[in-house]
PDB file of C-alpha atoms in Angstrom:
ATOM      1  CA  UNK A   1      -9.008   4.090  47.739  1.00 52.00           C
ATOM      2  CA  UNK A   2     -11.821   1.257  47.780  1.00 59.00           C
ATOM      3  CA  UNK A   3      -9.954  -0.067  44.586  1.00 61.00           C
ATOM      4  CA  UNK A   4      -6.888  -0.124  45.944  1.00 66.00           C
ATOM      5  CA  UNK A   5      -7.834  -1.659  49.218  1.00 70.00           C
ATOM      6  CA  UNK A   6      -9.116  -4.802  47.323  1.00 72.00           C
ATOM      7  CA  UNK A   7      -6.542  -4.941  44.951  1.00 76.00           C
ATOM      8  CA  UNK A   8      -4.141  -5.335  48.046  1.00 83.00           C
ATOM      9  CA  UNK A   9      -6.470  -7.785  49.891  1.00 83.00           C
ATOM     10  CA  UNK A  10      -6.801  -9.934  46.517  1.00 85.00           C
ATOM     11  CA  UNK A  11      -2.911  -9.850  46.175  1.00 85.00           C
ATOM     12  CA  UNK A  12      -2.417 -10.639  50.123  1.00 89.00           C
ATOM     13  CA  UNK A  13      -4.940 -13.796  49.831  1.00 91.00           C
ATOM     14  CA  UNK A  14      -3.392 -15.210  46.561  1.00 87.00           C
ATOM     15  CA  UNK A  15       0.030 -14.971  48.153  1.00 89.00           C
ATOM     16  CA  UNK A  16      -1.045 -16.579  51.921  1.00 90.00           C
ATOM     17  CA  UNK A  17      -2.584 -19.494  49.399  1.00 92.00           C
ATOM     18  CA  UNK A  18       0.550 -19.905  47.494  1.00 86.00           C
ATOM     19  CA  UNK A  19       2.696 -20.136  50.974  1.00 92.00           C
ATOM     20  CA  UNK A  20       0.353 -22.535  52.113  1.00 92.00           C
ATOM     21  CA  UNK A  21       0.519 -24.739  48.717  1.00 92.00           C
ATOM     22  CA  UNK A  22       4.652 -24.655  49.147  1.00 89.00           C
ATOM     23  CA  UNK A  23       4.233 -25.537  52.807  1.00 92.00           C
ATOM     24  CA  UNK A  24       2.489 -28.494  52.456  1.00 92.00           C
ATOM     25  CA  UNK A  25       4.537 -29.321  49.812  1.00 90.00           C
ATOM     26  CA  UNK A  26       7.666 -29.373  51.293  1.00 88.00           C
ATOM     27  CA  UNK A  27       5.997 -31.570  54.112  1.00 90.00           C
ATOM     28  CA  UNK A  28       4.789 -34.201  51.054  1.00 90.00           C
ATOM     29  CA  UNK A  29       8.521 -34.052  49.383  1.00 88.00           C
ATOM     30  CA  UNK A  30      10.536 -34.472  52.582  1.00 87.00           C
ATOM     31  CA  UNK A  31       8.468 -37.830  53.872  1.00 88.00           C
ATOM     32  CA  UNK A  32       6.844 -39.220  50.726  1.00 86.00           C
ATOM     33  CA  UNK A  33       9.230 -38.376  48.366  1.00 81.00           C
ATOM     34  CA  UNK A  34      12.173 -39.094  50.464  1.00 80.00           C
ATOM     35  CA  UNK A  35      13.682 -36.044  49.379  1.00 87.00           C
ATOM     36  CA  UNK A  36      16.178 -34.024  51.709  1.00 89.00           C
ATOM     37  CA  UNK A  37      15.418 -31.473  53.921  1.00 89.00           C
ATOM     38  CA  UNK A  38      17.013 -29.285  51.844  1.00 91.00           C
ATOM     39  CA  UNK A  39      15.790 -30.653  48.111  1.00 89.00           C
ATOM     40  CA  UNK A  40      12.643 -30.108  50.139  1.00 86.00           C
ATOM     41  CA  UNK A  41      12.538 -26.072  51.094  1.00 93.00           C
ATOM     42  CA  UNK A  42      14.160 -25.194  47.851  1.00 92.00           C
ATOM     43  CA  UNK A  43      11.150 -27.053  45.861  1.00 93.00           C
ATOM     44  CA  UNK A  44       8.654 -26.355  47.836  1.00 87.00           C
ATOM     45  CA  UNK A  45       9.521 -22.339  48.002  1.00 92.00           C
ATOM     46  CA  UNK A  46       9.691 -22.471  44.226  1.00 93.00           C
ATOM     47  CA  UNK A  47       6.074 -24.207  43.948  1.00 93.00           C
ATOM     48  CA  UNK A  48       5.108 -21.674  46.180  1.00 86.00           C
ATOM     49  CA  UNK A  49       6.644 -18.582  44.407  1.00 93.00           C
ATOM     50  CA  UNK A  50       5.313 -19.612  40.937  1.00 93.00           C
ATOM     51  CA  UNK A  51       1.635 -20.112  42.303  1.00 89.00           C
ATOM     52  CA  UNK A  52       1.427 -16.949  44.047  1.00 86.00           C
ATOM     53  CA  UNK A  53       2.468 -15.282  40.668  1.00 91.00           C
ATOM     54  CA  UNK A  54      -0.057 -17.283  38.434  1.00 91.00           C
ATOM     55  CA  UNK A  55      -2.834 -16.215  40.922  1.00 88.00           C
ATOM     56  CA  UNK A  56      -1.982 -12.929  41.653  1.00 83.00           C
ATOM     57  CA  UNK A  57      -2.025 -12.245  37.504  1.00 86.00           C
ATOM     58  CA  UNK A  58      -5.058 -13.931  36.882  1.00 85.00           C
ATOM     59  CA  UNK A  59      -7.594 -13.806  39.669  1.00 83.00           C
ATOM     60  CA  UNK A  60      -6.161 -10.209  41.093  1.00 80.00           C
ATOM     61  CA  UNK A  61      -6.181  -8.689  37.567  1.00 76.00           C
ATOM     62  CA  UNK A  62      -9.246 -10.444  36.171  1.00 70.00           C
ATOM     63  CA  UNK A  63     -11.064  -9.439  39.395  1.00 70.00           C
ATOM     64  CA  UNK A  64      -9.804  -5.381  38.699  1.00 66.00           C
ATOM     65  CA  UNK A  65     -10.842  -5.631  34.902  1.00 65.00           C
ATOM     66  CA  UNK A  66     -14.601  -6.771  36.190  1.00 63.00           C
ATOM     67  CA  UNK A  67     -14.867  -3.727  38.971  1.00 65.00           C
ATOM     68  CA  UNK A  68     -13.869  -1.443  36.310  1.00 60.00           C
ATOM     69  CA  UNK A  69     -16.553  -2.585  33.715  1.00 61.00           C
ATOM     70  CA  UNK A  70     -18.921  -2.312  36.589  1.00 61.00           C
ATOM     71  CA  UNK A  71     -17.847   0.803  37.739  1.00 58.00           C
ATOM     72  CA  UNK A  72     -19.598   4.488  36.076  1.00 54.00           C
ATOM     73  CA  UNK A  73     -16.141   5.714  35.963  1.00 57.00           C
ATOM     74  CA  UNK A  74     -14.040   5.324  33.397  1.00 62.00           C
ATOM     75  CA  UNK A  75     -10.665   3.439  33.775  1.00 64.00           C
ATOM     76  CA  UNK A  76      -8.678   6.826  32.627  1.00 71.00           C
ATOM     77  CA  UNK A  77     -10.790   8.484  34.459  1.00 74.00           C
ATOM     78  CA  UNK A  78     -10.063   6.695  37.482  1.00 73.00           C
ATOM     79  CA  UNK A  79      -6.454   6.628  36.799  1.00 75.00           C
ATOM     80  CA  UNK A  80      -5.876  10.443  36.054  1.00 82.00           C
ATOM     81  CA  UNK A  81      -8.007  10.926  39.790  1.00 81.00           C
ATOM     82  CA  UNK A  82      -5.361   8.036  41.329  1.00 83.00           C
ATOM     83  CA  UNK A  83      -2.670   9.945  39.699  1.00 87.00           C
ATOM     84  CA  UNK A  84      -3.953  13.539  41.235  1.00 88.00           C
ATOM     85  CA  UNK A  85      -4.400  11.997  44.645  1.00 87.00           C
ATOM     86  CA  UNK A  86      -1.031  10.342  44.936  1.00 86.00           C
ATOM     87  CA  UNK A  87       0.418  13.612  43.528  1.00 88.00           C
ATOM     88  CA  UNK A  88      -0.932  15.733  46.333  1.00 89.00           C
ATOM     89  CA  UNK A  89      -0.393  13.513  48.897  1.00 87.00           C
ATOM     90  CA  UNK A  90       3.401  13.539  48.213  1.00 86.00           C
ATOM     91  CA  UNK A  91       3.133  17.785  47.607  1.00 86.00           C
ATOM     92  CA  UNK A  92       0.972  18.928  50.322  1.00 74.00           C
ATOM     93  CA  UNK A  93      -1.487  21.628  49.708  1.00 53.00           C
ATOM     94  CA  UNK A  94       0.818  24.455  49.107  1.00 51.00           C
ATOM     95  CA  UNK A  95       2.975  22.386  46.180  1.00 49.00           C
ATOM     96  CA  UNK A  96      -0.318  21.885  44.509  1.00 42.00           C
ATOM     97  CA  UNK A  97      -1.473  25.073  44.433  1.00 44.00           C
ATOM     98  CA  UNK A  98       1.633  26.652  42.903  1.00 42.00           C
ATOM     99  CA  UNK A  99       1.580  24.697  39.334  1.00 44.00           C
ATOM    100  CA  UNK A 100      -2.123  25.266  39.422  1.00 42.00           C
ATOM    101  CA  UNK A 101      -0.815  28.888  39.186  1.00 42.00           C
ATOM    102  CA  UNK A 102       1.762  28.475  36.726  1.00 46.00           C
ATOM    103  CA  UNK A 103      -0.685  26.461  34.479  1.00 47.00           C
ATOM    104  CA  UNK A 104      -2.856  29.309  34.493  1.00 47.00           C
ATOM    105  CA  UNK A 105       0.068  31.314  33.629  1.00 45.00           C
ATOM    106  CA  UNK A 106       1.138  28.911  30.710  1.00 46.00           C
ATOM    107  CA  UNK A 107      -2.507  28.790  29.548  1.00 45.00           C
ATOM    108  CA  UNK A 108      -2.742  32.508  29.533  1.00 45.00           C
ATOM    109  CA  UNK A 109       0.499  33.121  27.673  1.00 46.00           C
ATOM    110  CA  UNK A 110      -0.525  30.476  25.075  1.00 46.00           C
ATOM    111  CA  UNK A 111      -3.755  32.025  24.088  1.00 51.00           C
ATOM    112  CA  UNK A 112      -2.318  35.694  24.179  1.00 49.00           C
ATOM    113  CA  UNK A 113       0.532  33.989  21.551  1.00 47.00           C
ATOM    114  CA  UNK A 114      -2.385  32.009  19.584  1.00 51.00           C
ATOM    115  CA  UNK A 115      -4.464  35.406  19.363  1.00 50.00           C
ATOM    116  CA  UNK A 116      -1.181  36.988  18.005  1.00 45.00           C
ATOM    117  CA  UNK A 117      -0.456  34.434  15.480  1.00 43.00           C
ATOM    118  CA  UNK A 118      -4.317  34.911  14.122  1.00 43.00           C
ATOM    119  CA  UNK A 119      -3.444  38.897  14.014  1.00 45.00           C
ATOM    120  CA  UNK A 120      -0.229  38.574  12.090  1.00 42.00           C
ATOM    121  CA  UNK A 121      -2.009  35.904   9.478  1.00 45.00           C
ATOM    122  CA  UNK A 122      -4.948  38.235   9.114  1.00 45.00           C
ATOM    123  CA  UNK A 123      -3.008  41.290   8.893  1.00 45.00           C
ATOM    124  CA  UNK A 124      -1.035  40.987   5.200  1.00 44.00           C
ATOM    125  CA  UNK A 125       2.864  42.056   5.647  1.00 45.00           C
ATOM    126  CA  UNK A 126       3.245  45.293   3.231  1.00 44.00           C
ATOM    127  CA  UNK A 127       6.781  43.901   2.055  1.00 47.00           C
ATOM    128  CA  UNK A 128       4.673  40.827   0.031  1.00 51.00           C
ATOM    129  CA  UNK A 129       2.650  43.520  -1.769  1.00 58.00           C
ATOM    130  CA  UNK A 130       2.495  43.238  -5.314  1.00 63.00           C
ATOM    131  CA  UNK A 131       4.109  45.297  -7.478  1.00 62.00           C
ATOM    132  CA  UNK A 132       4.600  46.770 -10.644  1.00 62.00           C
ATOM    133  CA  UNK A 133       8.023  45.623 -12.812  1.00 67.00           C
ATOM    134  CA  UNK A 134      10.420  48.056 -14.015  1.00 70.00           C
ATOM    135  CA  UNK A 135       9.852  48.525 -18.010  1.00 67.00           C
ATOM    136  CA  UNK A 136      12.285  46.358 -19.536  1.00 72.00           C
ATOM    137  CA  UNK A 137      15.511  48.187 -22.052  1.00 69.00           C
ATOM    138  CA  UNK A 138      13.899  48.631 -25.724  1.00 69.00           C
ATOM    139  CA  UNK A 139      10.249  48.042 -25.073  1.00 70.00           C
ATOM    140  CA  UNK A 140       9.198  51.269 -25.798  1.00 71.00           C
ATOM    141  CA  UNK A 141      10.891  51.112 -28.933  1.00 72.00           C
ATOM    142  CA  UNK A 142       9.761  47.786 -30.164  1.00 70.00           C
ATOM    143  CA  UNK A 143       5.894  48.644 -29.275  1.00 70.00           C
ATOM    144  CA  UNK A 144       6.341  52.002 -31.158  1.00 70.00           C
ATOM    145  CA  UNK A 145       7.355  49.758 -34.521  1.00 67.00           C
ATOM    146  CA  UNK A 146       4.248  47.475 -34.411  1.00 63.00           C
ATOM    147  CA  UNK A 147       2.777  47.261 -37.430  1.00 57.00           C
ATOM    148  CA  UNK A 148       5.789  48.724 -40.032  1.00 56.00           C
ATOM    149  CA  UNK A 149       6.359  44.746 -41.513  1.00 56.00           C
ATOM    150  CA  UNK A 150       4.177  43.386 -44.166  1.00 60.00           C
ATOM    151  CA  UNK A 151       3.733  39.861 -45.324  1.00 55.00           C
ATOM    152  CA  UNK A 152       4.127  39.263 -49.038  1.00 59.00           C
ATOM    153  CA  UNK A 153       2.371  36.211 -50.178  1.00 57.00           C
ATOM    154  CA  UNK A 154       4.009  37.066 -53.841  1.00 55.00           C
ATOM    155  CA  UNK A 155      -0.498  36.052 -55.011  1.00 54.00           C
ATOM    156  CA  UNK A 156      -0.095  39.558 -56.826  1.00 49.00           C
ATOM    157  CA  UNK A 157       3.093  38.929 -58.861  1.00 48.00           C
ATOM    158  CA  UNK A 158       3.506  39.267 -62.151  1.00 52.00           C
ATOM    159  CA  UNK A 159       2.298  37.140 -65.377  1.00 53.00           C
ATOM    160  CA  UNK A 160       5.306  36.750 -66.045  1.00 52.00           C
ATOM    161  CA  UNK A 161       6.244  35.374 -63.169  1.00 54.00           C
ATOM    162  CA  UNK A 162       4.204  33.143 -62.506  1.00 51.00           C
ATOM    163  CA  UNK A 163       5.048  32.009 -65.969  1.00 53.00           C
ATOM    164  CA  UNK A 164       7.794  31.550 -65.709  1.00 52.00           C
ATOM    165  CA  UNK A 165       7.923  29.407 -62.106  1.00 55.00           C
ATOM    166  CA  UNK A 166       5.985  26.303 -64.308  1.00 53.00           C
ATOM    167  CA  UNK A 167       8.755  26.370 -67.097  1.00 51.00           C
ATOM    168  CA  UNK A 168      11.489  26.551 -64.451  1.00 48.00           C
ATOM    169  CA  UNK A 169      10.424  23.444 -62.792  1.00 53.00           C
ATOM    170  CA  UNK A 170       9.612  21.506 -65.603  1.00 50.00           C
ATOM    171  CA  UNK A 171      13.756  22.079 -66.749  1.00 48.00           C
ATOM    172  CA  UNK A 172      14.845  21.499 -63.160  1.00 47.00           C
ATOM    173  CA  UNK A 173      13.169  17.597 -63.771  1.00 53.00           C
ATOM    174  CA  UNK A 174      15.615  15.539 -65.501  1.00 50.00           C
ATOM    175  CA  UNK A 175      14.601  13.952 -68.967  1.00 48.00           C
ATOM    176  CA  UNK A 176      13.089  10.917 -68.752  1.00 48.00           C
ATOM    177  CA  UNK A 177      14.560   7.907 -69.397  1.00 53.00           C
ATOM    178  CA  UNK A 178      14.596   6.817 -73.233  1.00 50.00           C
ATOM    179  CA  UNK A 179      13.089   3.134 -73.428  1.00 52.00           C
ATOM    180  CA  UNK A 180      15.172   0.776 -74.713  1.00 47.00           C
ATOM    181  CA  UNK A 181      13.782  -0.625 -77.762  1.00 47.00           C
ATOM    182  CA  UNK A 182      12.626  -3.947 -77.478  1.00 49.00           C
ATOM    183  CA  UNK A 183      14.789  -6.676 -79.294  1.00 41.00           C
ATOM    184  CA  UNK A 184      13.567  -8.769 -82.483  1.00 42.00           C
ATOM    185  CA  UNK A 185      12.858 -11.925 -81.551  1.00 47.00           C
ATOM    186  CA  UNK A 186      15.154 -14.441 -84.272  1.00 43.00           C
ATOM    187  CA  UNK A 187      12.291 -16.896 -86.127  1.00 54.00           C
ATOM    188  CA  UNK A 188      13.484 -20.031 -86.305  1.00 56.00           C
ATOM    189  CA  UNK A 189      13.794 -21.665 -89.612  1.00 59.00           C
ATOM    190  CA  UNK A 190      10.594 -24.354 -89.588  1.00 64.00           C
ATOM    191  CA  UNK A 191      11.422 -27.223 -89.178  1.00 63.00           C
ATOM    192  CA  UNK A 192      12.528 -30.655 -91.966  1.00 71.00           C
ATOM    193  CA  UNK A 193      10.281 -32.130 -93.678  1.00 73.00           C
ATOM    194  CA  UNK A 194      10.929 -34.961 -91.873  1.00 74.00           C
ATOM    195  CA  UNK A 195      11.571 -33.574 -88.460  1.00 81.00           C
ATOM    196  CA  UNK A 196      15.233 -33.795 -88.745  1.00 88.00           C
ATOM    197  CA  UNK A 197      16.705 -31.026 -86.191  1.00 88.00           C
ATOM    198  CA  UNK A 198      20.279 -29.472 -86.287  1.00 87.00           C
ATOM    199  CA  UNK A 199      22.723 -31.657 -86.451  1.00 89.00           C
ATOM    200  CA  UNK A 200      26.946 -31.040 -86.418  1.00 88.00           C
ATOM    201  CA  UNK A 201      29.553 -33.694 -88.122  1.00 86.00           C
ATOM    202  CA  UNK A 202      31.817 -32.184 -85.145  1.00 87.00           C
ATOM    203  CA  UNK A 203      31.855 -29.928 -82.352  1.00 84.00           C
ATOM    204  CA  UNK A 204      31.601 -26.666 -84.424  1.00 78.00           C
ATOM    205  CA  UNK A 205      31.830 -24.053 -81.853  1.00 75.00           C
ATOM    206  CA  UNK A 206      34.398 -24.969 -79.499  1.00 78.00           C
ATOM    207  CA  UNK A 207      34.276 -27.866 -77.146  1.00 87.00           C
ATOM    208  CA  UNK A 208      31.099 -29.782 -77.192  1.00 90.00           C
ATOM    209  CA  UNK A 209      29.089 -29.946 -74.003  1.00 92.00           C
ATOM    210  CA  UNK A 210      28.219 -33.109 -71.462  1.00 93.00           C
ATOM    211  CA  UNK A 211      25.177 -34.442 -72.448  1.00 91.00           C
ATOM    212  CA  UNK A 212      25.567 -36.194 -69.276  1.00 92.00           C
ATOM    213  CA  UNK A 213      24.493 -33.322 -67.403  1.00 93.00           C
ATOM    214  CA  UNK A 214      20.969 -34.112 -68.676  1.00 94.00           C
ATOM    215  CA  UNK A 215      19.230 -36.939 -66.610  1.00 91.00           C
ATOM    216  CA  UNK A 216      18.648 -39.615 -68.111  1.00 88.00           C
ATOM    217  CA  UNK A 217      21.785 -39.060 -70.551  1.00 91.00           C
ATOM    218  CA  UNK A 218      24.356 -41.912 -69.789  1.00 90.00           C
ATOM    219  CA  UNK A 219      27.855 -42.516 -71.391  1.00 91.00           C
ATOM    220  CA  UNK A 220      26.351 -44.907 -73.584  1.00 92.00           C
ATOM    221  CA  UNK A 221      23.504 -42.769 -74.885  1.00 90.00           C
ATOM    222  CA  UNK A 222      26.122 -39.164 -74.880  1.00 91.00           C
ATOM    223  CA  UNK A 223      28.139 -41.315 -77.467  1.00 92.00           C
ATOM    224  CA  UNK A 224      24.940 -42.438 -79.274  1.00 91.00           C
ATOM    225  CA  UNK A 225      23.595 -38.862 -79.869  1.00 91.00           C
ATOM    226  CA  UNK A 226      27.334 -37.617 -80.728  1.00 92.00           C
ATOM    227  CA  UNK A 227      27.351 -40.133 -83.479  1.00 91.00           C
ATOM    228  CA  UNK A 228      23.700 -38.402 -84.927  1.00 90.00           C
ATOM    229  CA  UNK A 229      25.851 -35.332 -84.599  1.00 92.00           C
ATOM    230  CA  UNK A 230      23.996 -33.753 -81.058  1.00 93.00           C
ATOM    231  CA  UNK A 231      26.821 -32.193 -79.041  1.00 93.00           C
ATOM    232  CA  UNK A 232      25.443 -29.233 -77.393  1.00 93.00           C
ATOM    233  CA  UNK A 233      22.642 -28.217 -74.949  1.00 93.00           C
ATOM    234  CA  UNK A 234      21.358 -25.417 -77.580  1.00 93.00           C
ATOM    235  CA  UNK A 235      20.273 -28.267 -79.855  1.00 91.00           C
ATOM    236  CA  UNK A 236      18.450 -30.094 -77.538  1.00 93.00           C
ATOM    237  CA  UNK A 237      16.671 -27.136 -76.007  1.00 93.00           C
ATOM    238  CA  UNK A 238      15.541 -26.141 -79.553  1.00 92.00           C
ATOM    239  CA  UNK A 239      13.808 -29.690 -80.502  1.00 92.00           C
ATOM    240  CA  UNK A 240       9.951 -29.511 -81.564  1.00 93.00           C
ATOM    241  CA  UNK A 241       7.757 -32.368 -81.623  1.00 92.00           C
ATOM    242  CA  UNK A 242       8.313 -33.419 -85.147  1.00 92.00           C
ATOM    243  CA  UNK A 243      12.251 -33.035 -84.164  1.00 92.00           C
ATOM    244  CA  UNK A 244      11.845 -35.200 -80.580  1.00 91.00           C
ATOM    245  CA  UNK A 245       9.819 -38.150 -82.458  1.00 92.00           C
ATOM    246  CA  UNK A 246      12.957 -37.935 -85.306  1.00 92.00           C
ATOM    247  CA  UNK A 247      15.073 -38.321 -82.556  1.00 91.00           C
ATOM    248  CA  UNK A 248      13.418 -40.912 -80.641  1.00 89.00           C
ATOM    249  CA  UNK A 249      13.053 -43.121 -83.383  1.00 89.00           C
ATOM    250  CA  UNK A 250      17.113 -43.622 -83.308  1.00 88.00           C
ATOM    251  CA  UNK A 251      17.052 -44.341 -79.785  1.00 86.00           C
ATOM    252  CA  UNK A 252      17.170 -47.381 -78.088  1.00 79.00           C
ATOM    253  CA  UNK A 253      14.581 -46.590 -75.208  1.00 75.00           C
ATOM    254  CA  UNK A 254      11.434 -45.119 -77.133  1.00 82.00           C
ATOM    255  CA  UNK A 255      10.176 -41.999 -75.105  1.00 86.00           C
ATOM    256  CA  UNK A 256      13.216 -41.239 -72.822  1.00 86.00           C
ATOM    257  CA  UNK A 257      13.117 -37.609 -74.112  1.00 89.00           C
ATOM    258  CA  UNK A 258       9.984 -36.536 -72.889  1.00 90.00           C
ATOM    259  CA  UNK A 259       9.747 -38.707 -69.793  1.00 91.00           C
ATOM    260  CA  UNK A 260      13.074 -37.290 -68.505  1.00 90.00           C
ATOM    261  CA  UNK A 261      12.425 -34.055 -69.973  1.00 92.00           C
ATOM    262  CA  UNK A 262      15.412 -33.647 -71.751  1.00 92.00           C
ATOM    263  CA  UNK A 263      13.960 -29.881 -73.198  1.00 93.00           C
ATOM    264  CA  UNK A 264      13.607 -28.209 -69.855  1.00 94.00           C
ATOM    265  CA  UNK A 265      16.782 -29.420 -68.606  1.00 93.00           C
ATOM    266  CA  UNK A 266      18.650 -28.314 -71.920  1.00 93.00           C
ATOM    267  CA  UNK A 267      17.172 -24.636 -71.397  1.00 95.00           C
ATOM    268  CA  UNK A 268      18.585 -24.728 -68.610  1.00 94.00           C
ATOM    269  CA  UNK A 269      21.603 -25.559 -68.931  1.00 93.00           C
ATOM    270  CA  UNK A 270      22.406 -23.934 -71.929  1.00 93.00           C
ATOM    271  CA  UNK A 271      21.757 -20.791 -70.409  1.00 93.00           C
ATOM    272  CA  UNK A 272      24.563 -21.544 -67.745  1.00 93.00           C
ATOM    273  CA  UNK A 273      22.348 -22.573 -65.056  1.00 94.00           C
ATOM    274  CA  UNK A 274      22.356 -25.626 -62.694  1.00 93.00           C
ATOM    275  CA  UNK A 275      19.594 -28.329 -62.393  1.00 93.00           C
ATOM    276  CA  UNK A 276      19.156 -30.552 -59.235  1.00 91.00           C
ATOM    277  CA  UNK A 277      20.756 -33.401 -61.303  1.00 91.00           C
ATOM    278  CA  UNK A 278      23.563 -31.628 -62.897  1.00 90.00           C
ATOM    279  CA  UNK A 279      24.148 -30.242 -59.017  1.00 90.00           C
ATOM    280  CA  UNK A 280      24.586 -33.974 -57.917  1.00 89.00           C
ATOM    281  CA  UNK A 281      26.439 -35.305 -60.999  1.00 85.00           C
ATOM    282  CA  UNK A 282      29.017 -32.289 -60.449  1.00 82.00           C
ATOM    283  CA  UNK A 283      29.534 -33.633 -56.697  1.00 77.00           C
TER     284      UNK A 283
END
């Protein structure tokens, strides 16, 4: 009650301050401000109102927080014993004695149910008993044949068997592939005395080819070696040294065939492939 006594006291100061604060400044508002009488109640009740709530929070509360550090009880202590006094205040004695009672009664009925529930779990049910399965259809049977089946690796067969397993495989393999026999390679006939290669009057086998396929093979120079009787890219892919210098010599630009490597190009292109040039001159 102590606690409540200077919580009221606290709140009752803090309030008479506040009135006084508006007071006064209602006086200060109506004759220094110059404001009406009216302007003058209304702000000064509002200055008023607000202070008595700022103290009230802080000082009254702050001043409650510090009595309950101080105090030996314990704030829910304290609160649960404010609680039980208001309670039977508003009861009387006879209104508090009754739930007593019936919280005995709850009490009692909750440990008889508790003690119950313990029985029951301790006690196992005789409908969760285990028990044994009925023996399925045909067991009997198939234990009774255990043992009738034999494996037959087929290690004791017969000689002649096993004989004949080897041969059988080696006719299921097909015959292996004859190897083609490897072509003769033509010898060339050696070459003239002096170097002279293969040389046509005309286009013998058809129409001749373009020399101008070959770099470094102008119109000029096609006509030159058509003259010598050159017309195809066989016969310049088949020249030998003694054949290029023979050649060369009946040229006008000495060493044209081997600087533009005429020979590789020839291969080539006898063979009905493409060089880079030939690509280009075909553009």
């Amino acid at each position: 009650m102590s606690d409540n006594q200077n919580s009221l006291e606290c709140n009752t100061i803090c309030w008479g301050i506040a009135a006084g604060v508006g007071v006064v400044a209602m006086v200060m508002l109506y004759m220094v401000a110059d404001f009406s009488a009216l302007q003058a109640i209304f702000t000064g009740g509002l200055i008023g109102f607000l202070l008595g709530i700022v103290l009230s929070l802080f000082i009254c509360r702050g001043q409650k927080a510090a009595s309950d550090l101080h105090s030996d009880e314990k704030p829910a202590q304290r609160y649960a014993r404010e609680a039980a006094e208001d309670k039977a205040r508003r009861t009387g004695s006879g209104g508090a004695s009754a739930p007593a009672a019936g919280g005995s009664a709850t009490a009692a009925a909750a440990s008889a149910a508790g003690g119950a529930a313990a029985t029951a779990s301790t006690t196992p049910s005789s409908a969760f008993q285990m028990q044994d399965s009925a023996p399925l259809a045909g067991q009997k049977d198939l234990s009774d044949r255990k043992g009738d089946w034999k494996y037959d690796s087929g290690q004791d067969a017969s000689p002649a068997k096993a004989a004949a397993k080897p041969a059988a495989k080696s006719a299921a393999k097909p015959a292996a592939k004859a190897k083609p026999a490897k072509e003769a390679k033509t010898k060339r006939a050696p070459a003239a005395a002096d170097g002279k290669p293969e040389l046509f009057t005309s286009p013998s086998e058809g129409a001749a080819d373009d020399l101008k396929l070959i770099s470094g093979v102008g119109p000029k120079l096609e006509q030159t070696l058509n003259e010598m009787g050159i017309w195809y890219f066989k016969q310049v892919a088949g020249w030998r040294k003694k054949e290029i210098a023979w050649v060369d010599d009946r040229l006008r630009f000495k060493g044209r065939i081997e600087r533009d490597d005429w020979i590789s190009q020839a291969k080539i292109l006898a063979k009905g492939g493409e060089t880079e040039f030939s690509k280009r001159k075909k553009k």
